[in-house]
Short mmCIF file of C-alpha atoms in Angstrom, two decimals:
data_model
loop_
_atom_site.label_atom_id
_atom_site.label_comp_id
_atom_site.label_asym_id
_atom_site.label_seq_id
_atom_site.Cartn_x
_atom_site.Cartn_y
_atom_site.Cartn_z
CA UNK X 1 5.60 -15.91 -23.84
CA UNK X 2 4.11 -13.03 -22.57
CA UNK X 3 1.34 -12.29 -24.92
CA UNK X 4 -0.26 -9.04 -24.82
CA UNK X 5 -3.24 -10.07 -26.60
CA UNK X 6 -4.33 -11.96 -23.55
CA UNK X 7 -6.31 -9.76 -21.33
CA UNK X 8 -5.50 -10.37 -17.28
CA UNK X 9 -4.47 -8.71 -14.09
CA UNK X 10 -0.98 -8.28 -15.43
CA UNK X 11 -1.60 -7.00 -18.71
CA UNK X 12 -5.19 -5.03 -18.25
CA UNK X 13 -6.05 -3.52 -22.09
CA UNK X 14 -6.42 -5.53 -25.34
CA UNK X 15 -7.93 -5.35 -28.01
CA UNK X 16 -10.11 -8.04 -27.07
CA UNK X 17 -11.29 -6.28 -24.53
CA UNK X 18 -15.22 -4.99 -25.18
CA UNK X 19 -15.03 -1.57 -23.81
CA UNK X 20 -11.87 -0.69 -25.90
CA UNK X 21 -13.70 -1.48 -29.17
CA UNK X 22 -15.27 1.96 -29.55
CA UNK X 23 -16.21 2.54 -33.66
CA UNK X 24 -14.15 4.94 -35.50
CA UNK X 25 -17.11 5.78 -38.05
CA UNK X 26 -19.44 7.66 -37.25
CA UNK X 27 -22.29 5.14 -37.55
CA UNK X 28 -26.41 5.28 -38.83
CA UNK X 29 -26.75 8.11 -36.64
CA UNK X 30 -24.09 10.19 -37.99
CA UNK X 31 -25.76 10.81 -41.19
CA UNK X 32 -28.14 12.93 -39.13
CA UNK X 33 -26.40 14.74 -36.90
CA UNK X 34 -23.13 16.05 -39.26
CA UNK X 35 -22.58 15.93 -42.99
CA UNK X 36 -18.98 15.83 -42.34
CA UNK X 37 -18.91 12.44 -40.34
CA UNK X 38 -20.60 10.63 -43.79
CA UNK X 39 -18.58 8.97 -45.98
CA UNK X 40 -17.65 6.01 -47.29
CA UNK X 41 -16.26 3.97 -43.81
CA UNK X 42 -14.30 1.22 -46.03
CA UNK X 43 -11.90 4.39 -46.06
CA UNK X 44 -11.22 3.29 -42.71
CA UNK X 45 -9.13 0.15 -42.20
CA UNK X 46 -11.59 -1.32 -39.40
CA UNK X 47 -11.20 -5.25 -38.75
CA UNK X 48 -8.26 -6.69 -38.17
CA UNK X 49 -5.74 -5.86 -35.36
CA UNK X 50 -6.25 -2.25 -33.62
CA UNK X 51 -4.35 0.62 -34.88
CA UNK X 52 -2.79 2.97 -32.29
CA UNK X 53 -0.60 5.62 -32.36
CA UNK X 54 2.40 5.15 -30.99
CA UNK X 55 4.69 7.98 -29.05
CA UNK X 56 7.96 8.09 -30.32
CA UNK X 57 10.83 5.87 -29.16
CA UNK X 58 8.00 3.57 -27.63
CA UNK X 59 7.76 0.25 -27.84
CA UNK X 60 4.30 -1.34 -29.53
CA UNK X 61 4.14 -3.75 -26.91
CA UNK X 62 5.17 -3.95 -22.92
CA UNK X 63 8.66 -6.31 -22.65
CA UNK X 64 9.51 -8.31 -19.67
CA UNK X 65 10.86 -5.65 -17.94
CA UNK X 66 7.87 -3.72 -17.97
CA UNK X 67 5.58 -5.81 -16.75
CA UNK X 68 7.74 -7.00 -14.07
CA UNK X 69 6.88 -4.29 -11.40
CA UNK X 70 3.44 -5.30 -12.15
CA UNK X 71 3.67 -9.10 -11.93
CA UNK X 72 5.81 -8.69 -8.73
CA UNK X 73 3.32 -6.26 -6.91
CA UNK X 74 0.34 -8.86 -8.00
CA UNK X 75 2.61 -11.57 -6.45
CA UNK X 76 3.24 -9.75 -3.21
CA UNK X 77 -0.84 -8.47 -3.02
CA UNK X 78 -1.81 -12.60 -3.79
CA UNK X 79 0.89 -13.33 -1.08
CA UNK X 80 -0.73 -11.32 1.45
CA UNK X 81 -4.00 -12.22 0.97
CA UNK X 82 -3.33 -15.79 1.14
CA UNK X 83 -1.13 -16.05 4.55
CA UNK X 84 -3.74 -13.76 5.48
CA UNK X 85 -6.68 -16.71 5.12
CA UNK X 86 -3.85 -18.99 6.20
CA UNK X 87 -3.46 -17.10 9.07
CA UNK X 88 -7.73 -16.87 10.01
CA UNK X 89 -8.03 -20.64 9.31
CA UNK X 90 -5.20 -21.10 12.06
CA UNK X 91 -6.65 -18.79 14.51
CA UNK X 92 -10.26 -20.37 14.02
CA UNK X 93 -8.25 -23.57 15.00
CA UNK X 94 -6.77 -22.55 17.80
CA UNK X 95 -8.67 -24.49 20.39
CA UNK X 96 -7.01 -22.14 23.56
CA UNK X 97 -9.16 -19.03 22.21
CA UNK X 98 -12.21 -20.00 23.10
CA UNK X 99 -12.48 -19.09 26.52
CA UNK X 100 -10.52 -15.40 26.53
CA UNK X 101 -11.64 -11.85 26.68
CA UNK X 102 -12.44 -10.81 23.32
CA UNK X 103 -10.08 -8.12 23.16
CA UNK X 104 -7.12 -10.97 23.75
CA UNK X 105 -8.95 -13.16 20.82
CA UNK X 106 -9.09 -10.13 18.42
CA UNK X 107 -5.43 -9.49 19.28
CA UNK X 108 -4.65 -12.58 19.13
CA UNK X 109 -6.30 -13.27 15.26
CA UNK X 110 -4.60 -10.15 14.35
CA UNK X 111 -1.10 -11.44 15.24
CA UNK X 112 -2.17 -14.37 12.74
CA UNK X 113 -2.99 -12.79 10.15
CA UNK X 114 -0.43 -9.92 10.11
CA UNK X 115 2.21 -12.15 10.69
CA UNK X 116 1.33 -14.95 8.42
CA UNK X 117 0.24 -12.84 5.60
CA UNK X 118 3.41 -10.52 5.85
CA UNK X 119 5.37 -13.70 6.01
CA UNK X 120 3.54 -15.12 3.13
CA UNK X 121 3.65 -12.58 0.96
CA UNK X 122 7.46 -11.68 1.09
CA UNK X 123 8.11 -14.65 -0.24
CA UNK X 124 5.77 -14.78 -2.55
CA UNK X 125 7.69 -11.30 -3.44
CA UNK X 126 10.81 -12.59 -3.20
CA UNK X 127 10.12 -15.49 -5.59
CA UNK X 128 8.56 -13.22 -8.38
CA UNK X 129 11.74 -10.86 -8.11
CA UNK X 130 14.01 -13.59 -8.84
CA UNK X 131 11.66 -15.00 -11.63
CA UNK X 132 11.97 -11.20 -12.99
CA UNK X 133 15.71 -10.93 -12.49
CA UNK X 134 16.43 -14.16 -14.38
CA UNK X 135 13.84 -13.75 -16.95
CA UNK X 136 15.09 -9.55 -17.64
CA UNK X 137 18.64 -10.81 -17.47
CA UNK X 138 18.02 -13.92 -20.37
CA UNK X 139 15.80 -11.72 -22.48
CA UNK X 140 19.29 -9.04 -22.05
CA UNK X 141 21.76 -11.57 -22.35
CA UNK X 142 19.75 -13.30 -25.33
CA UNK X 143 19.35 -10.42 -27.48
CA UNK X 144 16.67 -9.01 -26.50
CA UNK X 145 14.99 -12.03 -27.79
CA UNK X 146 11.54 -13.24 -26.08
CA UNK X 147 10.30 -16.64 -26.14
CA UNK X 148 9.09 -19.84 -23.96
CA UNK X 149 12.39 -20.91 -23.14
CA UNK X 150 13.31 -17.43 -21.04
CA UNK X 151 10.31 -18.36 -18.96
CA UNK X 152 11.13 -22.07 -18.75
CA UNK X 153 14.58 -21.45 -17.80
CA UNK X 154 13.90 -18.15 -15.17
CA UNK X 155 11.41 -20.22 -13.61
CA UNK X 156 13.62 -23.07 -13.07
CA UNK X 157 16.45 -21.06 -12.11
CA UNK X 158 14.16 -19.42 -9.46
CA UNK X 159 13.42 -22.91 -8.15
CA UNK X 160 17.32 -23.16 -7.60
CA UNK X 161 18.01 -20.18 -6.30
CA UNK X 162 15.06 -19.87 -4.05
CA UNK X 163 16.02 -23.42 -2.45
CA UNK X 164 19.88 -22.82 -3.00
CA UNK X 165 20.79 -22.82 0.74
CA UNK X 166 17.95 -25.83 1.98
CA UNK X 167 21.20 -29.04 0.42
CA UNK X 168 21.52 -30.10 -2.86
CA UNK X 169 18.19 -32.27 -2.76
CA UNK X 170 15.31 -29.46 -1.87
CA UNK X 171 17.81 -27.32 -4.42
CA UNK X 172 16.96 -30.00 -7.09
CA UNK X 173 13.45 -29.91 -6.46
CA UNK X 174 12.98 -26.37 -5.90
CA UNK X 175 14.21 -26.16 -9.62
CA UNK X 176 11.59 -28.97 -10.62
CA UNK X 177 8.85 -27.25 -8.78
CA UNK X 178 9.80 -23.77 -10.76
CA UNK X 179 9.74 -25.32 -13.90
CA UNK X 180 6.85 -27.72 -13.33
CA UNK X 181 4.76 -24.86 -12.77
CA UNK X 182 6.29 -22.77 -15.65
CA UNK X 183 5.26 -25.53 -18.02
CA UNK X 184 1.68 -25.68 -16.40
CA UNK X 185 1.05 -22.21 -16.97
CA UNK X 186 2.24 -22.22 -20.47
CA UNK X 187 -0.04 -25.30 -20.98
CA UNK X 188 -2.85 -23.49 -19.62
CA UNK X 189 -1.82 -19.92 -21.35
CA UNK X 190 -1.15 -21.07 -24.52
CA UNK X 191 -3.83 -24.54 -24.65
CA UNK X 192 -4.65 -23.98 -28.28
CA UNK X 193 -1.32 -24.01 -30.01
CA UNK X 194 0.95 -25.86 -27.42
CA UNK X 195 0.12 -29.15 -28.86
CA UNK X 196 0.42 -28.19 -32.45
CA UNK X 197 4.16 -28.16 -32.83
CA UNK B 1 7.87 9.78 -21.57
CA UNK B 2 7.92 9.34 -18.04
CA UNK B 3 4.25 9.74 -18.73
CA UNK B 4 3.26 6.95 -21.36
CA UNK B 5 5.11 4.17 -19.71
CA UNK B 6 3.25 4.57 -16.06
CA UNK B 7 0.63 2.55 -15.52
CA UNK B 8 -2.73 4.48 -15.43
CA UNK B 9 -4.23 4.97 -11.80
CA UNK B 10 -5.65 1.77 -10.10
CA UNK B 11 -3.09 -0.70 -11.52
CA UNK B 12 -0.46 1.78 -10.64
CA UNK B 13 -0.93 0.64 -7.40
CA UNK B 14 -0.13 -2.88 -8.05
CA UNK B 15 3.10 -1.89 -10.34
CA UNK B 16 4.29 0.40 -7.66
CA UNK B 17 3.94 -1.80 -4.86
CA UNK B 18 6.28 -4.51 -6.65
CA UNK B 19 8.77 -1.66 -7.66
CA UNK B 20 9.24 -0.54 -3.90
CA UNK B 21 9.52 -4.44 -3.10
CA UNK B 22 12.03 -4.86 -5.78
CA UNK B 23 13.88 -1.59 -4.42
CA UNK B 24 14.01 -2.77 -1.03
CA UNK B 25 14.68 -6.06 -1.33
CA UNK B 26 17.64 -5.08 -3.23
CA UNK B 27 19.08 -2.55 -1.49
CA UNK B 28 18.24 -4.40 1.50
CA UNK B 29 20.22 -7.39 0.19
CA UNK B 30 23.15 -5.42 -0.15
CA UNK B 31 22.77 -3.33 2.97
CA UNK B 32 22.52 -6.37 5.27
CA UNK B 33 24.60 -8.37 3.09
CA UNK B 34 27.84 -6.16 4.05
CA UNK B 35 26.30 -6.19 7.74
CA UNK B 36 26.25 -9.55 8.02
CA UNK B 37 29.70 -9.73 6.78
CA UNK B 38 31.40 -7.11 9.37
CA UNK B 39 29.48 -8.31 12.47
CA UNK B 40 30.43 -12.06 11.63
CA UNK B 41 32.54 -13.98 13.80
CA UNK B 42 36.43 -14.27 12.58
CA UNK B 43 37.07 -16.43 9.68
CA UNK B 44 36.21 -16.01 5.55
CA UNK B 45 33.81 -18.71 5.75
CA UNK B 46 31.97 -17.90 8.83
CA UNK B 47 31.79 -13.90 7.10
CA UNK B 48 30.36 -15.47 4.34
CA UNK B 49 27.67 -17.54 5.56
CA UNK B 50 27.42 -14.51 8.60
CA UNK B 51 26.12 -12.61 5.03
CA UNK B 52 23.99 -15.19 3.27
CA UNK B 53 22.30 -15.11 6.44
CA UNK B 54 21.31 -11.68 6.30
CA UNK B 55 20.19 -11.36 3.08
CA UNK B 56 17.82 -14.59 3.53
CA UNK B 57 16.25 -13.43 6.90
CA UNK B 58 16.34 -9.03 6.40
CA UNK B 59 16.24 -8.58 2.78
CA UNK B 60 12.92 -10.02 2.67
CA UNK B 61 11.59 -8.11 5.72
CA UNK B 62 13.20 -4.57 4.13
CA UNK B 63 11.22 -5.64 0.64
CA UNK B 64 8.29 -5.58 2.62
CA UNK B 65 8.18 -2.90 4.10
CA UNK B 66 8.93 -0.74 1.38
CA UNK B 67 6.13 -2.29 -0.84
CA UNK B 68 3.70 -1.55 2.51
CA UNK B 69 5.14 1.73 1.97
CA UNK B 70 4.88 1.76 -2.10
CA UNK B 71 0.99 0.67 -2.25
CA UNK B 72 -0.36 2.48 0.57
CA UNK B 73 1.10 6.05 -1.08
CA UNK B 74 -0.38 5.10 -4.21
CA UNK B 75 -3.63 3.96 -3.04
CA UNK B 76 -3.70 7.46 -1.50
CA UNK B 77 -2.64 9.04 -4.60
CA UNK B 78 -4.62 7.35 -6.86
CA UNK B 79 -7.67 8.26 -4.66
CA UNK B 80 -6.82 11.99 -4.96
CA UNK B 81 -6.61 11.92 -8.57
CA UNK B 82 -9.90 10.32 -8.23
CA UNK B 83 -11.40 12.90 -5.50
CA UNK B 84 -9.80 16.07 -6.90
CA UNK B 85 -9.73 15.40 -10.71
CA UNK B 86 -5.97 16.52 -11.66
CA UNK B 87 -2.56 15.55 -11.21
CA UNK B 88 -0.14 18.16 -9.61
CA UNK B 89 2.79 17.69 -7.33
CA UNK B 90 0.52 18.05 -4.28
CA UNK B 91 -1.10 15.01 -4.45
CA UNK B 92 1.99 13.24 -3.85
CA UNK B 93 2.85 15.52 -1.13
CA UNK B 94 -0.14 14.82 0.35
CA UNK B 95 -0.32 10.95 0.02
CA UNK B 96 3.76 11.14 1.26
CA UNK B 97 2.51 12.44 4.56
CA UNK B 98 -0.43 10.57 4.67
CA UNK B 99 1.27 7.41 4.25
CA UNK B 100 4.23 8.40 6.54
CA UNK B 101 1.28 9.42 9.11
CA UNK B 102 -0.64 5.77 8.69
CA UNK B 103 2.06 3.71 8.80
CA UNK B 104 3.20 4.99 11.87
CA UNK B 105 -0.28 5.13 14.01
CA UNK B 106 0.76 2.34 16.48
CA UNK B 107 3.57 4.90 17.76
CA UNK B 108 1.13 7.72 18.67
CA UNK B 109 0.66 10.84 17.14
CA UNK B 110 4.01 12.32 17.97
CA UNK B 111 5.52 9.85 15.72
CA UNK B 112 2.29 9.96 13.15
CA UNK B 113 3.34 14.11 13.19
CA UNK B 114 6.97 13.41 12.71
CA UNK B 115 7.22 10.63 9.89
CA UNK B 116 4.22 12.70 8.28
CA UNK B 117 6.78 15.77 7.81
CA UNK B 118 9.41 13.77 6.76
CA UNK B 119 7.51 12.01 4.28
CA UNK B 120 6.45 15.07 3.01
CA UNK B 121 9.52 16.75 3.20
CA UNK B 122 11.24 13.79 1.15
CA UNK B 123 8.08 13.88 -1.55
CA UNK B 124 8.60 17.46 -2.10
CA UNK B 125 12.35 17.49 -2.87
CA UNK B 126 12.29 15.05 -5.54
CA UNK B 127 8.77 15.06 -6.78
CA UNK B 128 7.81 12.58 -9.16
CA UNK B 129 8.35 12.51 -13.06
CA UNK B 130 4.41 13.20 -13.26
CA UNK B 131 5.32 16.61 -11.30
CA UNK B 132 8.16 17.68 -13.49
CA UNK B 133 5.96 16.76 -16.84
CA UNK B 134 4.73 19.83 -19.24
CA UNK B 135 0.96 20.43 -18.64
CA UNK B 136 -1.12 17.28 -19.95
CA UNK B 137 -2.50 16.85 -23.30
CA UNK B 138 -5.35 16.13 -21.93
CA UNK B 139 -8.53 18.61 -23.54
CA UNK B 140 -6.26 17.57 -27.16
CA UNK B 141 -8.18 14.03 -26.50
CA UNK B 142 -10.71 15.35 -24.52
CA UNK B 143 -9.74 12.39 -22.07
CA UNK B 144 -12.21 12.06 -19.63
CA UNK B 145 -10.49 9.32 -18.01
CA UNK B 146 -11.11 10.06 -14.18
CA UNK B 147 -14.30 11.79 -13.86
#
């Protein structure tokens, strides 16, 4: 699911990225400046996927449990900054406002947008830890084997979890929401070969 | 390998400030998880729910607060790599207290001074892997990665 070919805030290098494509040979101008840097660049296996060397014991790519400090600092960071417009778009609203001091209004927006955005963005936090939990713990339990259905099923296990304590009915649809979204994301991800199969 | 698995400097913010949430969220789960439990009214049930209650309204609040903590030290550390172009154990001592100095500026600067020595106290006893790791291989590639 998570492909690492796909360049985005969670997974920052590819080799589709432009600025990691730097030529191994040494190019029209490297006739010129060093005998040693002409030869024959078919030599080279250029094309094709990137090689890289790889430190020992490594893994080639980045697993679910490596990414998942990432994915939940993003979460908490996209949290924050959206209670934090939440929180603005309240204040502006606030009708009672407009006629204080402006150090009681600049308090007063503060307190919005602190509280809203910290509010906000633990639970944005807390959601992407359980999504991380469940999906380590499946990928651990499964073999260490990675595919769609570890994402499908963390995300709708989240949903339950996240709305355990709310009845059995916002439990149900907490698990709905999780995996709705889970399958809109791998729609949206993966558009070119989801409808293939 | 400490080295090769980190993420390099300004996502590291982002990947440290979800590992402090993680760490504090779940150590906070089970910290106020067995508080909830002892200060609960009499009865299994009532301990129970006394505990679920905990977690769900401090865990969160503890995860928080640690990933505050977690991204504002690595913003700071990140922009000393950046400002003094190498990576020794003194810029996390420095970002420690920084950060432990920041975080507490509402308190005044008693409690700035204080949290500021801890924090650097704390950074200095267990430094991090980056600290511990044999000079860099860094003129090998001729990495020129932060200038």
């Amino acid at each position: 699911m998570d492909d690492n070919s796909k360049k985005g805030i969670f997974a920052p290098y590819s080799y589709s990225d432009p600025s990691m494509n730097v030529p191994v040979t040494a190019g029209p101008a490297g006739r010129i400046i060093s005998p040693y840097m002409n030869f024959d660049p078919s030599y080279l296996q250029t094309g094709g996927e990137s090689q890289f060397i790889y430190p020992e014991g490594a893994n080639k790519n980045r697993g679910r449990f490596e990414k998942s400090f990432s994915q939940i600092g993003g979460a908490i960071i996209a949290g924050g900054a959206l209670g934090g417009l939440f929180g603005l778009k309240t204040a502006f609203n606030d009708k009672t406002l407009k006629n204080q001091a402006f150090r009681i209004q600049k308090t007063m927006i503060l307190n919005y947008v602190t509280k809203r955005g910290a509010s906000t963005a633990q639970s944005f936090g807390v959601i992407a830890l359980m999504y991380s939990l469940f999906g380590v713990g499946l990928w651990f339990v499964r073999n260490y084997q990675e595919d769609e259905l570890n994402t499908f099923v963390a995300a709708g296990a989240t949903g339950l979890l996240y709305k355990s304590s709310a009845g059995w009915k916002k439990c149900l649809r907490g698990g709905g929401v999780g995996l709705g979204l889970a399958l809109a994301y791998y729609l949206y991800m993966y558009r070119e070969n989801a409808f293939k199969m | 390998m400490e080295e090769y698995s980190r993420d390099p400097c300004p996502y590291r913010i982002i990947d440290d400030c979800g590992g402090a949430f993680s760490m504090g969220a779940i150590g906070g789960s089970l910290f106020h998880g067995i508080k909830g439990f002892k200060s609960a009214p009499k009865g299994f049930s009532r301990k129970l729910y006394g505990s679920l209650s905990g977690i769900k309204e401090r865990a969160p609040i503890v995860g928080g607060n640690f990933a505050v903590w977690g991204g504002v030290f690595s913003t700071i550390d990140c922009s000393l790599v950046y400002m003094r172009k190498k990576e020794d154990p003194w810029n996390s001592i420095i970002s420690g207290a920084a950060t432990g100095a920041i975080l507490s500026i509402r308190n005044g600067y008693a409690a700035m001074v204080g949290s500021a020595v801890m924090a650097k106290q704390f950074m200095m006893e267990e430094p991090p892997p980056s600290a511990q790791a044999p000079p860099s291989t860094d003129s090998l590639f001729g990495s020129k990665l932060y200038q």
